Each structure stands twice: as structure tokens, then as C-alpha cells.
Amino acid sequence: MTNPPGTDRGVLRTLFTDAVTGALARGGLDGCLDGAIVRARRTGGCCSAFVFDVDHFKTVNDAYGHARGDTVLRLIVERAKAVVRDADVLVRYGGDEFVLVLPETTAVEAAQVASRLVDAIGAEPFPGDPPLSVSISLGLATYPDDAADRHALIELADRRNYLAKRRGRGRAVGDDLQAGGRRRSDRLLERDAAFAAARDFLVRLDARGRGALRVAGERGAGHSRFLAEVGKLAGMRGFVVLHMGDDAVDGGADPAERVLVIADTDADLAEISRRVRRLAGPGGAGVVGLVQAVHDPVGPVPSLPLLDTVVLGPLSDSALHVWLRTTLHGEPTRELVQWLARRSSGFIARAERGLTQLADGGHLEQGGNGDWGVSGEALVRADNARRRLPAAVSSLVGRARDIARVADLLADRRLITLTGAGGIGKTRLSLAVAGAVADEFADGAVFLPLAEATTAEVVVSTAAAALEVPEGTDEPLADTVIRALSGLELLLVLDNFEHVLSAGPFVAALLAAAPGVRVLATSRQRLRLTGEQVYPVPPLPVPELDRLPTLPEETDAALAASPALALFVSRATEAVYGLTFTPDDLRAAAEVCCRLDGLPLAIELTAANCDVLSPTQILAQLNERSELPAIGPQDLPARQRTLRATIDWSFALLDAGDQELLTRLAVFAGGCSADAVAAVCPPPGKTVDTLPSRLAGLVDRNLLGARHTADGIRYTMLETIRAYAGERLAATATDEGPAQRHAAYFASFAERADHGLAGPDGATWYARVSREYLNLRAAYTWAMSERDTLTAARIVLGANRYWQKGWHIREGREWHRQVLAVDPLLPDRVRGWVMESAAFLAIKQDDQETALSLGEKSLRLGRDLGDLDLVAKALNIVGLVARQSGDMDRARACFGECVEIQEARGRRDSILAAASGNLSMIALFEGDLHTARELLLRDVELVRVLGNLRSLLLTLAGLGDVCVDLGDAATARPLLTEAVEIGRRIGDIGGEAYAVHILGRLTRLEGDPVEAYRLYTNAIRQHHGFGDRFAVLYTLSSLIDLLSTAEPALAARMLGAVEVIRDQESTPMTRRQLAVRDKMLLRIRAVLTDTELADAVEAGRAMDLDGVVAIALEVDPTVLAQPSHTRTD
């Protein structure tokens, strides 16, 4: 039905209201949109249209039923109507898809409305049990700017809706920047983009008559499932779908048929080629296509022109969340999603195995509200390794045999070193091997990039940071790391070890103390350690020039015989969409591969230029350059000279602007964001608007890598390329601009990080600083070399909160020492702040003497300068040292003065919160519960305003602790529940475990000792896995108190162990803890004789902390529910 222009919208809504959602039904769309276009045409104005749908809506229906899905759609309509005008018309187009017509709305105005609409839908979860978070993907188009009629307008908006999905969902798209551009398969992150490629392939196949789609990806990426879906799609479009292995594939075909052959990864290459030729030969089918899945792609697929390639990359955490929701028919917790992401690296097959292992081990738990989570024990084990191997950004060609050989070696040997020249592919091979065998290690695999490391100490601190091993004690960090790994089953990948051969003794000690750890190293030379197995990585086999094909159908065999040639063709076809190779092209490419000695990096750099040069032209240019004087060192090994010449040639093909950009990018260490590039390497005389295209061009030529992070695209350089660019940068000795701007940028970044780490986005900032730590180190090193101590001081002050987490803390303390020592003319105010910062890190490492000295010096400077902020901070430092040494009077005076200073100035800030919190801890330690409660109540109010979630977590848990001691269970439970939720949200394992511990105390108070035991042991597992020995001892004390009634002999033995460990670690009990212990001993003496008690305590003194924890976790909790016994003698 078509309505005339100008039909009243009220009439339309009456006639065509959708019964489920209340939006206009689809039948009213044509007349409504036609009317808007007619009015725009008549007035010379415009109108816009949105097409949007709900992301992953099918999983909502599958998990919760269609009634819940209908409710979500109604609520979406309500939220949408709250955003738009009364004149705008919302139409339910079908299922979960909607169209919004916006009369008299420009493209700019439409974009603003679209942004508000997307935000409104995703602003907060939709109510229900459980609450559901959903998002929409939206495409928008405007008449007459984008389209001339209704059909074209809706079609364009629909195409942009799909583009919104390809860009990551949960967004609005009003452009076609990627709609008709070249597809880069190595950037496909979710399967919807891969399905789009398959759909487009089938359309082009009909037009071309012959063609192939290659589906690449790591093992476990879901090839079989994807091929099945492609087969269904082809079947619905009228194709005869034949799977390799079906007898029908051997038969002939009707010329009128459209045939699609599907070959999974286990199909034989030669057999595929033979069968496809039979179907496509004379008298064969009219249309013949092939979809082939590969792990180790070897160029174009057999006998057919390659029309496209897609890569099934790892899924995002959001996609895993959706997969879990569908698989479990319920909502997964954040912890379960993160556990599975770490375990699977985003690959569905690995995720399925991980989920099965969880269930089989009893670690998959269903909560009371139906959500699915992971047990505390599994979380702790996962936390020990904190693994996720870097995802490959492109396929690995020609290394299947090497992967298998190295994997076999790892089964028998504990130290494997991959050796070879730069550019041979050692890093890529190590990652492929690690990905293949990671599931065989209970604690997975961890990748340590060491290209930027300069000393053995940096290697150790890099390992500690990657494994999240805190540096919080006086124990040598190497010993701390080795102890943390001693009980794990882990593969440790050490990349670029040739820079730090001095760290060999650390690797040897680690292997000796950690029998479950195996090491896979890459190095240009062997490590020369006992038990080392060297595996020289060979170049890729090059083609035999006298056996190259003369006919197109012979191409497949040539590619199968030469991985080097296959790599060239693979990278060339990625660079040029739809590129095909004639026999002449193939011969030229083969000669190029021979000239490049089969070096993978050299081949990739060369093939990437096929968008501007043919293989024949590339060969000619390489021949010409061989006659020119060589650039760079002349005494390099032959393969290194080949690689150097290739990089020289690739560099020469760049224009002057790209050459300058690549050279300046060498100043970055560990990668950089686009914003950082814009600040540090601005194009000379041009606006930064040219940067995105220049960066993309360098990525296209394999001179830069690009990967997605939470903060957007991050650009990286292979170490070989960076070394080359660094040489060129060093040659421009007069240009200190990049290094100076780099130091200034990261000093500013450190200052922003200081604020960010203290705010509600602290977890995000920890990840951000971790990504940029190598840049911070480079910036600090340059600043100190140039005696720019102020910039160095800005960096150390800004990074302090990051070091407090326990990562690189020794390096942080050393930087502070250097800043204070190198420049006696450092302004007093800056010196005072650096002293205060250094003192706090000393406290974190229990160096009380240094902390007190620096704290008192900074306090005197603050008083002399009248800098009350510094005075207040320094008072906190001195007070902390006094409290830990037992001088409660001085501690109380320092914290009290700090509070007075801040309150007198009206400063309700983090300094006040810290001092007030420390006062409450003194009151708690001394048993003054009412004072502690009043102070903590004020602290909770303050930290809520400040938005520091970690401080809020600890304050809520502390207040809950006090309420438990006061017997106020009703107040304690919501406080502790909120604390646990915050800990899970921000990923603070230690803070969450503290709150769980206190929740256990509350549960015991409420009369449920079995549940209390479960909570205590969960907290112990988390603290122990995180390496927080003090917290383990604190929680063990509560557990021992619980056991003293039902298992008095065991409690006495554990008490003896804990007392010895406390003496060894100088952590005496507080007055409050001593009171609890005395009451516990009275209960034990009511059951045991003095001799039995003494014997049990003495037996416990022989145990270490690991032994006590093991015993604590083995208790049968059902004994706690039985009545206690009293000695009768």
C-alpha cells in the first residue's frame, strides 16, 4: 500500500502499529518516507533515514526465550522515542531491525541524533532477571546528499548498518570509507565480516563463472563451523554444494548447474585441484567455485582464480560473552569471560575445550540468579599465568613442518632455542608453536618480548610484569619470580634473547626450580645453557626455476613445492584485491624469491609493493640496485646483507614524507598510538590530517604493523625495521626534535596516568601504562642523558602509582635515586615531591629506614617552602613508617595533622582520604571499634565523591570488618557485597579477596561455618596465587579460629606454623588479632591437654606457608557443622 505524500502520520500510526513494540509497522514505511522526500524536494531541504538492529539479538531469544526478547524490543522503542522528535517516525522493519525516518534533518544533524540513540540504548542494562546489556548497530543516509529516492536511501542506510557491524558493532556509521575499498583480511576480528566476504564472493562468483575463496586462520579458529554456514548460504542461493570427501564430487556436472566445492583444512591440495578441474573442464558446470580452509596457506587455491581471502581471527571478549550466553543458556559472569579469553586467546575450539575442562573439574558454577561463573580456585590458577599470546596479524606460510618439529621437541626438552638471522621468522614461528601447544600446559603460555631489554635485571622485571608478580618485598626479584612459577605448568616464550645473554643464569635457575616450566627462546645465537636444544630456523624453500609452470593450471603444484613463492603470491594478493598471476608473473616472482634467499621478511616487504609494481618490474629494480654501492655495514653475513638491501629498496620506494615518518617512528619503543605519532612525528609543513593515510600506507607495505587495542589502533615495528630506521634517525644527528617531543609527550602521559590511576578508570589506566611502559623508559633514559632532570622527574612522579602495583618497582626506585642524585640544582619543590614519591615506594618494599629518611626530608622541605600539599603527603609517609614499626602515638599524630591541614583548606581529596583511612586502621588495630567505624563512615562518603574505586573497595571492606566485630550483620552485608562487586569490576584480585575474607567472617557470625570455610579458602587461594603473603596470614588466622572448635589439633598445628612465619617475616599480630588468638587458645585448651597442644604447635613449626595453605584447602567442611567436644578430664 502506498500513501500519497503528506499523509498524516497519526493516520499511519493508527493503521500500521506494530503489536509487539508499538512502533509503526513496515506497511507504513513507504508512504512516510516518500512524503518526507517529497517535502524535502519541494522546499529544497533534506531528510534522513536510519536502519538499525540489535547486536546479537538471536542470543537473547535463544538464552531467555522470545517473551524476554519482545520485552527488550519494546524497551528499545521506548528509549528511541525518548531521544527523537515527535515528527520523527520509528518503523519496525522486521525482527529486531528498525527504520527511523527523520524529516527535514541534515546529515550533520542526523549523525548527532544517531550518536545519542546509540548511547541511549547502551547506557544501562535493560531490567529483568538477569539484567541484559545490549547495543545497536546503525547506518544512516541523507536525501539528497546520499541518494535520490526512497529505495536508494534505505539501501544505502542498510549497507552502512552492515558496515557498522564490520567496524565493531555498537556504533553508528554514515560513510562508506570501507564499503567499496580494499578488504584487508588480516583485520577481520569477528565472523560477521568474514560472512560478508563469503556473501560478496558468491555474488562475484556468479558474475565471473569461476573463482575461489580462501579461509585462513589458526587451528581452533572455527573453520569447519564457518564452512558449514557458507555451505548453507550457498544452498539458499541455489548452488549445488559439494564437500570434499563426498562421492558426488567425483561425478560430472550439468552445464546449467552452479557448483560450490567446500574443502576443510584436512583436504589434500592435489586432490582438490584434480576434482575442481573435472567440474570446471569442458562440459562442466556453468559456475564453479571453491571455498578452501587452510592453516598454513600456500598461495592461491587450486585451479581457480582467487577472488578473496578471509582470516578467521580471534574473537573479542564481547563475542566470547555472546557465545557463552548461547552455550550455557544463561548469563556468564565477567570473571568467566575473562578466564576463557585468557585460556582460549579468543578461538572458539579452544574455548570449547576450556569450558569442558572447567565443567569436568567442578569449576563451572551456577549462581543463585542463574548466572554462570568460575570457581575461585580456577581464577587463582588463571591469575598465576595471566597469559594471552599476541594474535597473528597475517597468516604464517610454509612453516607447518617447522611448527610440528619444534612442538615435538618441546614434548621432550625443556629449553628450545630457535636461532637464525634477522627476518628469518623466529618470532612468528615461536608464536605459532606456542599457540599450538598452549593447551598442553595447565597454565598456558606467556610471551616476553625482549627486544628493548638491555640488562638481565630488565629481563627479570619484564617477566615479573608479564606474569603480574609483585615486587613488594626485599627478596631479590629473580627469586620472587622463580618462586611464583615454581608450581606452575607453563610455556615461557623469550623473544629476541640475543640482546640479553647475560640473563642466561636466571633462565637456568628458573628451569632448575620450576619443573613444570618450559622455555622457548628466539635468538640470533644459542644461549649456551645446560640442556639447551638448538633449532636453526631455515629460510623458506625457493622454487626451482627450471620447473616453473608454463600453463595457469600448473600454478598450484609450483606453489605447493615452494613456500617462498607461495608467501610472495599470498602477500601480493593481500596487497592487490583480485590480483592474478600469469606464468610470466610467476617466473619473475620466483626469481625475486631466489634473489632474496627465501627470507620471509624480505619477501613480504617486496611483495607488498605489488600494488604499484608488477613482479617483473620488481625484479628489474632489484637487479638495478644490485649494481649500486651497498648502503650500511659491509661485513654482515650474506642473509643479513640481503635483508638490508631489501629494506633499502623498500625505503627508496617511499616518498620523502613517508621516509621521514618511518625514520622518526624509530623513536618509539614497543609501539605507539596514532595520537602519539601526531604529537611526536608531525608531518613537516603539513597538517596532521595526512598522518592516517601515511600510516596506513606504511602498514600496507609491511613496514609497520597495526593491531587493535582498547584505545584504538596501535602501530608497531619489527625490530629489524626499527633498527634500520634508528640508524637513519641517528644519522640526522642535528635533529633532536623527535626524541625531545617523545620525552615531552610521555612526561605529559605520565602526569595524566597519575590522575587516571587514582580515578574510577584505574584498571583501564593500568593496562594503558603497561602498554606504554617501554616508551616511558625510553623517554626517561633520553631525558637523563640530556640532563633534562625536570622531564625525568615528571615521568617518575607520574608513574609512581603504577609502580605501587608492584610492577617494575625496583626500576622505579632506581629512577627516583638517579633523579635525586644526578642534578643538585633540582628545584627544592620538585626534589621534595620526588623524595616523597621515593619514600612511598620504599614502604612498598618494606625498606622502612629509607622511607623514614626520605619522608622526613620531604616533610622538612615542604614546611620550609610552605607547600602544604607536600607537607600533608609527607606526613602520611612518616605516619605509615611509624605505624608499621609499632609507634602508634607518632603515627596518630602524623595522620591527625595531615587531616587537620586538609580540612582547614577545605581539601576533600585523596590525601585526606588516605590519612583518615590510616587513622581508622590504627583504631581498628587497637580495638577501638567505634572510633574506627566513625572514621570509615566518613571515608566511604569521601572516596565515593573522589571516584577512586580501589580506595572505595578497601574502605567498604574495612567498614564491613568493623561492623562484623560490632555484631552489626545487617549493615555489614551490603557493604561487603558492594566491595566484592567492585573488586570484580576493576580486576583487583587482592582487594576482592580481602572483601571475600571479611564476608566469610560475617557468614560465620550468622551461623553458617561451612559457607564461611568456603569463603575463607577462596580468599586464601586468591591471595596465595597473587603472592600476597601478609594477606594469606591474615586470612589463615580467621580460618584457624574457625577450625579451633571442630578440629582443635589441626588448628593448633596451623597456629604453630603461622606464628613462626610471622616471626620470619616481621609481621607481628595487632592487639585485635592477639585478642582473637587468646580466645581461640581457650577453646583449644578445652579439648586438648597441655601436652597435646604443645606437640601440635611444635609440629606446625616445621611447615612453610605453602604447606599450611595446602592443609587448609584439604579440610572436609562438613565437620564444621558438627557439634564441638570438650575435654572431660
Short mmCIF file of C-alpha atoms in Angstrom, two decimals, residues 70-420:
data_model
loop_
_atom_site.label_atom_id
_atom_site.label_comp_id
_atom_site.label_asym_id
_atom_site.label_seq_id
_atom_site.Cartn_x
_atom_site.Cartn_y
_atom_site.Cartn_z
CA ASP A 70 9.96 -8.99 22.82
CA THR A 71 10.30 -7.09 26.10
CA VAL A 72 13.77 -5.91 25.08
CA LEU A 73 12.44 -4.70 21.71
CA ARG A 74 9.64 -2.74 23.42
CA LEU A 75 12.13 -1.09 25.77
CA ILE A 76 14.40 -0.22 22.84
CA VAL A 77 11.47 1.53 21.15
CA GLU A 78 10.77 3.44 24.37
CA ARG A 79 14.38 4.58 24.66
CA ALA A 80 14.50 5.51 20.97
CA LYS A 81 11.31 7.60 21.20
CA ALA A 82 12.77 9.45 24.18
CA VAL A 83 15.68 10.57 22.01
CA VAL A 84 13.94 11.63 18.78
CA ARG A 85 11.36 14.31 17.93
CA ASP A 86 7.61 13.81 17.69
CA ALA A 87 7.90 14.42 13.94
CA ASP A 88 10.34 11.53 13.53
CA VAL A 89 8.80 8.14 12.70
CA LEU A 90 10.14 4.84 14.05
CA VAL A 91 9.24 1.76 11.97
CA ARG A 92 9.74 -1.89 12.83
CA TYR A 93 11.24 -3.18 9.60
CA GLY A 94 11.26 -6.84 10.64
CA GLY A 95 12.54 -8.98 13.52
CA ASP A 96 14.95 -6.80 15.51
CA GLU A 97 15.52 -4.35 12.62
CA PHE A 98 14.11 -0.82 12.69
CA VAL A 99 13.98 2.20 10.37
CA LEU A 100 13.82 5.74 11.70
CA VAL A 101 12.63 8.48 9.31
CA LEU A 102 13.81 11.99 10.20
CA PRO A 103 12.09 14.69 8.11
CA GLU A 104 13.92 17.97 7.50
CA THR A 105 17.16 16.63 9.01
CA THR A 106 20.62 17.28 7.57
CA ALA A 107 23.44 14.73 7.54
CA VAL A 108 25.22 16.53 10.40
CA GLU A 109 22.06 16.67 12.49
CA ALA A 110 21.31 13.02 11.72
CA ALA A 111 24.80 11.99 12.87
CA GLN A 112 24.22 13.77 16.17
CA VAL A 113 20.87 12.05 16.68
CA ALA A 114 22.41 8.69 15.75
CA SER A 115 25.14 9.11 18.34
CA ARG A 116 22.59 9.95 21.04
CA LEU A 117 20.44 6.98 20.05
CA VAL A 118 23.33 4.51 20.20
CA ASP A 119 24.37 5.88 23.60
CA ALA A 120 20.79 5.78 24.93
CA ILE A 121 20.30 2.12 24.02
CA GLY A 122 23.58 1.03 25.57
CA ALA A 123 23.56 3.42 28.52
CA GLU A 124 22.43 0.92 31.13
CA PRO A 125 21.25 -2.71 31.27
CA PHE A 126 17.63 -3.48 30.44
CA PRO A 127 15.75 -4.63 33.56
CA GLY A 128 14.92 -8.27 34.15
CA ASP A 129 16.47 -11.38 35.65
CA PRO A 130 19.29 -11.14 34.86
CA PRO A 131 19.65 -7.56 33.58
CA LEU A 132 20.78 -7.52 29.93
CA SER A 133 23.21 -5.14 28.27
CA VAL A 134 22.57 -4.72 24.55
CA SER A 135 23.80 -2.42 21.83
CA ILE A 136 22.69 -1.46 18.34
CA SER A 137 24.47 -1.05 15.02
CA LEU A 138 23.12 1.80 12.93
CA GLY A 139 23.54 3.02 9.38
CA LEU A 140 22.33 6.45 8.27
CA ALA A 141 21.83 8.14 4.92
CA THR A 142 20.52 11.56 3.86
CA TYR A 143 18.45 12.75 0.89
CA PRO A 144 19.59 14.28 -1.46
CA ASP A 145 23.26 14.11 -0.41
CA ASP A 146 23.48 10.32 -0.46
CA ALA A 147 20.54 9.09 -2.54
CA ALA A 148 17.88 10.35 -4.97
CA ASP A 149 14.90 8.19 -3.98
CA ARG A 150 13.40 6.06 -1.22
CA HIS A 151 14.82 2.76 -2.42
CA ALA A 152 18.37 4.05 -2.76
CA LEU A 153 18.17 5.80 0.62
CA ILE A 154 17.11 2.66 2.50
CA GLU A 155 19.58 0.52 0.58
CA LEU A 156 22.47 2.82 1.48
CA ALA A 157 21.44 3.08 5.14
CA ASP A 158 21.17 -0.71 5.25
CA ARG A 159 24.64 -1.09 3.74
CA ARG A 160 26.05 1.32 6.32
CA ASN A 161 24.22 -0.60 9.05
CA TYR A 162 26.17 -3.63 7.95
CA LEU A 163 29.36 -1.57 7.84
CA ALA A 164 28.71 -0.56 11.47
CA LYS A 165 28.81 -4.24 12.36
CA ARG A 166 32.07 -4.71 10.49
CA ARG A 167 33.59 -1.83 12.41
CA GLY A 168 32.85 -3.49 15.72
CA ARG A 169 29.11 -3.07 16.44
CA GLY A 170 27.58 -0.72 18.98
CA ARG A 171 28.08 2.32 16.75
CA ALA A 172 26.60 4.48 14.00
CA VAL A 173 28.09 4.78 10.51
CA GLY A 174 27.29 7.49 7.97
CA ASP A 175 30.13 6.99 5.49
CA ASP A 176 31.39 4.42 3.02
CA LEU A 177 35.10 4.59 3.76
CA GLN A 178 35.34 0.81 3.75
CA ALA A 179 32.24 -0.12 1.82
CA GLY A 180 33.93 -0.20 -1.56
CA GLY A 181 37.54 -0.15 -0.58
CA ARG A 182 40.04 -2.94 -0.47
CA ARG A 183 39.38 -5.53 2.18
CA ARG A 184 42.32 -6.37 4.44
CA SER A 185 41.64 -9.86 5.64
CA ASP A 186 44.16 -9.64 8.43
CA ARG A 187 41.99 -7.05 10.20
CA LEU A 188 38.85 -9.18 10.36
CA LEU A 189 38.16 -9.69 14.04
CA GLU A 190 34.58 -11.00 14.19
CA ARG A 191 32.84 -13.55 11.99
CA ASP A 192 30.22 -11.15 10.61
CA ALA A 193 32.90 -9.54 8.42
CA ALA A 194 34.02 -12.97 7.21
CA PHE A 195 30.43 -13.89 6.32
CA ALA A 196 30.13 -10.62 4.43
CA ALA A 197 33.16 -11.62 2.40
CA ALA A 198 31.60 -15.01 1.70
CA ARG A 199 28.36 -13.36 0.60
CA ASP A 200 30.22 -10.96 -1.68
CA PHE A 201 32.27 -13.87 -3.03
CA LEU A 202 29.14 -15.74 -4.11
CA VAL A 203 27.86 -12.65 -5.92
CA ARG A 204 31.17 -12.19 -7.78
CA LEU A 205 31.35 -15.91 -8.49
CA ASP A 206 28.07 -15.73 -10.39
CA ALA A 207 29.47 -12.86 -12.43
CA ARG A 208 32.89 -14.45 -13.09
CA GLY A 209 31.82 -18.08 -13.52
CA ARG A 210 34.96 -19.38 -11.83
CA GLY A 211 36.63 -18.41 -8.57
CA ALA A 212 37.85 -19.38 -5.12
CA LEU A 213 37.60 -18.08 -1.58
CA ARG A 214 40.42 -18.92 0.82
CA VAL A 215 39.51 -19.12 4.53
CA ALA A 216 42.67 -18.86 6.64
CA GLY A 217 43.25 -18.86 10.36
CA GLU A 218 44.96 -20.57 13.26
CA ARG A 219 43.91 -24.01 14.48
CA GLY A 220 40.82 -23.67 16.60
CA ALA A 221 39.54 -20.61 14.75
CA GLY A 222 36.35 -22.43 13.73
CA HIS A 223 36.99 -23.29 10.09
CA SER A 224 34.56 -26.23 9.99
CA ARG A 225 31.72 -24.27 11.54
CA PHE A 226 32.34 -21.35 9.20
CA LEU A 227 32.42 -23.61 6.13
CA ALA A 228 29.14 -25.19 7.18
CA GLU A 229 27.50 -21.77 7.36
CA VAL A 230 28.91 -20.79 3.96
CA GLY A 231 27.51 -24.03 2.56
CA LYS A 232 24.05 -23.21 3.94
CA LEU A 233 24.26 -19.70 2.48
CA ALA A 234 25.25 -21.06 -0.94
CA GLY A 235 22.49 -23.67 -0.82
CA MET A 236 19.88 -20.99 -0.17
CA ARG A 237 21.20 -19.12 -3.22
CA GLY A 238 20.71 -22.12 -5.49
CA PHE A 239 24.23 -23.55 -5.57
CA VAL A 240 24.85 -27.27 -5.60
CA VAL A 241 27.14 -27.61 -2.57
CA LEU A 242 29.70 -30.43 -2.66
CA HIS A 243 32.01 -31.22 0.24
CA MET A 244 35.41 -32.80 -0.33
CA GLY A 245 35.04 -36.42 0.66
CA ASP A 246 31.52 -36.73 -0.76
CA ASP A 247 31.27 -39.22 -3.59
CA ALA A 248 29.31 -36.68 -5.62
CA VAL A 249 32.40 -34.56 -6.02
CA ASP A 250 33.88 -37.18 -8.31
CA GLY A 251 30.92 -37.02 -10.67
CA GLY A 252 30.34 -34.69 -13.56
CA ALA A 253 28.11 -31.64 -13.63
CA ASP A 254 25.34 -30.18 -15.71
CA PRO A 255 26.37 -27.03 -17.63
CA ALA A 256 23.29 -25.33 -16.19
CA GLU A 257 24.40 -26.00 -12.62
CA ARG A 258 26.12 -23.63 -10.25
CA VAL A 259 28.50 -25.73 -8.12
CA LEU A 260 30.39 -24.78 -4.98
CA VAL A 261 33.07 -27.14 -3.64
CA ILE A 262 33.92 -26.84 0.06
CA ALA A 263 37.26 -28.18 1.31
CA ASP A 264 38.17 -28.23 5.01
CA THR A 265 41.72 -27.94 6.34
CA ASP A 266 42.39 -31.69 6.13
CA ALA A 267 41.70 -31.91 2.40
CA ASP A 268 44.59 -32.84 0.09
CA LEU A 269 45.77 -30.00 -2.16
CA ALA A 270 46.38 -32.17 -5.22
CA GLU A 271 43.04 -33.92 -4.81
CA ILE A 272 41.21 -30.60 -4.58
CA SER A 273 42.92 -29.43 -7.78
CA ARG A 274 42.04 -32.64 -9.66
CA ARG A 275 38.37 -32.58 -8.69
CA VAL A 276 37.88 -28.89 -9.35
CA ARG A 277 39.43 -29.23 -12.83
CA ARG A 278 36.98 -32.03 -13.58
CA LEU A 279 33.98 -29.91 -12.57
CA ALA A 280 35.22 -26.81 -14.39
CA GLY A 281 36.51 -28.52 -17.52
CA PRO A 282 34.81 -28.85 -20.91
CA GLY A 283 31.17 -29.81 -20.49
CA GLY A 284 31.33 -28.99 -16.79
CA ALA A 285 29.17 -26.76 -14.64
CA GLY A 286 28.37 -23.25 -15.74
CA VAL A 287 29.59 -21.77 -12.45
CA VAL A 288 32.25 -23.47 -10.33
CA GLY A 289 33.52 -22.10 -7.07
CA LEU A 290 35.76 -23.36 -4.28
CA VAL A 291 35.87 -22.40 -0.62
CA GLN A 292 39.05 -23.79 0.94
CA ALA A 293 40.05 -23.64 4.59
CA VAL A 294 43.76 -23.54 5.41
CA HIS A 295 46.00 -23.21 8.46
CA ASP A 296 49.22 -22.72 6.52
CA PRO A 297 48.08 -21.08 3.26
CA VAL A 298 50.16 -21.77 0.18
CA GLY A 299 49.12 -19.10 -2.27
CA PRO A 300 46.02 -19.16 -4.50
CA VAL A 301 43.75 -22.14 -4.15
CA PRO A 302 43.87 -24.91 -6.76
CA SER A 303 42.95 -24.34 -10.40
CA LEU A 304 40.67 -21.35 -9.90
CA PRO A 305 41.35 -17.61 -9.70
CA LEU A 306 41.43 -16.38 -6.12
CA LEU A 307 38.63 -13.88 -5.67
CA ASP A 308 39.12 -13.18 -1.97
CA THR A 309 40.78 -14.29 1.27
CA VAL A 310 39.38 -14.01 4.77
CA VAL A 311 41.15 -14.71 8.02
CA LEU A 312 39.24 -16.13 10.97
CA GLY A 313 40.97 -14.20 13.71
CA PRO A 314 40.46 -14.47 17.46
CA LEU A 315 37.11 -13.33 18.81
CA SER A 316 36.83 -10.36 21.11
CA ASP A 317 35.76 -10.72 24.74
CA SER A 318 32.34 -9.38 23.76
CA ALA A 319 31.89 -12.12 21.17
CA LEU A 320 33.00 -14.75 23.69
CA HIS A 321 30.41 -13.32 26.08
CA VAL A 322 27.71 -13.86 23.46
CA TRP A 323 28.97 -17.37 22.67
CA LEU A 324 28.90 -18.30 26.35
CA ARG A 325 25.39 -16.91 26.76
CA THR A 326 24.20 -19.13 23.90
CA THR A 327 26.12 -22.21 25.02
CA LEU A 328 25.12 -22.04 28.68
CA HIS A 329 21.60 -20.67 28.13
CA GLY A 330 22.37 -18.12 30.79
CA GLU A 331 24.41 -15.03 31.53
CA PRO A 332 28.17 -15.57 32.08
CA THR A 333 29.97 -13.52 34.71
CA ARG A 334 32.76 -11.14 33.79
CA GLU A 335 35.26 -13.47 35.50
CA LEU A 336 34.18 -16.44 33.39
CA VAL A 337 34.52 -14.45 30.16
CA GLN A 338 37.98 -13.20 31.12
CA TRP A 339 39.13 -16.65 32.25
CA LEU A 340 38.03 -18.18 28.96
CA ALA A 341 39.56 -15.34 26.92
CA ARG A 342 42.92 -15.93 28.56
CA ARG A 343 42.64 -19.67 28.14
CA SER A 344 41.50 -19.66 24.51
CA SER A 345 43.13 -16.49 23.12
CA GLY A 346 39.73 -15.89 21.51
CA PHE A 347 39.48 -19.11 19.44
CA ILE A 348 36.21 -20.97 19.76
CA ALA A 349 37.62 -24.51 19.58
CA ARG A 350 39.97 -23.71 22.46
CA ALA A 351 37.12 -22.02 24.31
CA GLU A 352 35.03 -25.18 23.97
CA ARG A 353 37.86 -27.27 25.40
CA GLY A 354 38.40 -24.78 28.22
CA LEU A 355 34.72 -24.75 29.12
CA THR A 356 34.66 -28.56 29.14
CA GLN A 357 37.72 -28.63 31.42
CA LEU A 358 36.02 -26.19 33.79
CA ALA A 359 32.88 -28.30 33.94
CA ASP A 360 34.76 -31.61 34.32
CA GLY A 361 36.86 -30.16 37.13
CA GLY A 362 33.84 -28.86 39.00
CA HIS A 363 34.92 -25.24 38.50
CA LEU A 364 31.92 -24.08 36.43
CA GLU A 365 29.48 -22.69 38.98
CA GLN A 366 25.89 -21.51 38.61
CA GLY A 367 24.81 -18.67 40.91
CA GLY A 368 21.51 -18.25 42.63
CA ASN A 369 20.21 -15.88 39.95
CA GLY A 370 21.07 -18.32 37.16
CA ASP A 371 24.32 -16.70 36.03
CA TRP A 372 27.39 -18.83 35.31
CA GLY A 373 30.76 -18.18 36.90
CA VAL A 374 34.14 -19.76 37.56
CA SER A 375 35.37 -21.03 40.91
CA GLY A 376 37.89 -19.09 42.95
CA GLU A 377 40.45 -21.89 42.60
CA ALA A 378 40.31 -21.75 38.81
CA LEU A 379 40.56 -17.95 38.92
CA VAL A 380 43.69 -18.11 41.05
CA ARG A 381 45.34 -20.61 38.74
CA ALA A 382 44.47 -18.50 35.74
CA ASP A 383 45.76 -15.41 37.54
CA ASN A 384 49.11 -17.07 38.14
CA ALA A 385 49.88 -17.06 34.42
CA ARG A 386 47.85 -14.12 33.08
CA ARG A 387 48.53 -15.33 29.61
CA ARG A 388 47.42 -14.20 26.20
CA LEU A 389 49.69 -14.74 23.25
CA PRO A 390 49.78 -11.90 20.73
CA ALA A 391 47.40 -12.65 17.87
CA ALA A 392 48.95 -13.09 14.44
CA VAL A 393 48.05 -10.23 12.10
CA SER A 394 48.60 -12.30 8.96
CA SER A 395 48.87 -15.96 8.02
CA LEU A 396 52.07 -17.94 8.57
CA VAL A 397 53.13 -19.55 5.29
CA GLY A 398 55.36 -22.56 4.80
CA ARG A 399 56.11 -23.37 8.42
CA ALA A 400 53.78 -26.30 9.13
CA ARG A 401 56.68 -28.75 9.24
CA ASP A 402 58.77 -26.49 11.49
CA ILE A 403 55.83 -26.00 13.86
CA ALA A 404 55.36 -29.74 14.17
CA ARG A 405 59.09 -30.38 14.72
CA VAL A 406 59.51 -27.74 17.40
CA ALA A 407 56.31 -28.87 19.13
CA ASP A 408 57.71 -32.42 19.22
CA LEU A 409 60.97 -31.13 20.68
CA LEU A 410 59.10 -29.30 23.43
CA ALA A 411 57.47 -32.55 24.45
CA ASP A 412 60.92 -33.95 25.30
CA ARG A 413 63.16 -30.97 26.09
CA ARG A 414 62.64 -28.05 28.47
CA LEU A 415 64.73 -25.41 26.69
CA ILE A 416 64.46 -24.91 22.94
CA THR A 417 66.23 -22.04 21.19
CA LEU A 418 65.15 -21.00 17.70
CA THR A 419 68.20 -19.48 16.02
CA GLY A 420 68.66 -17.68 12.72
#
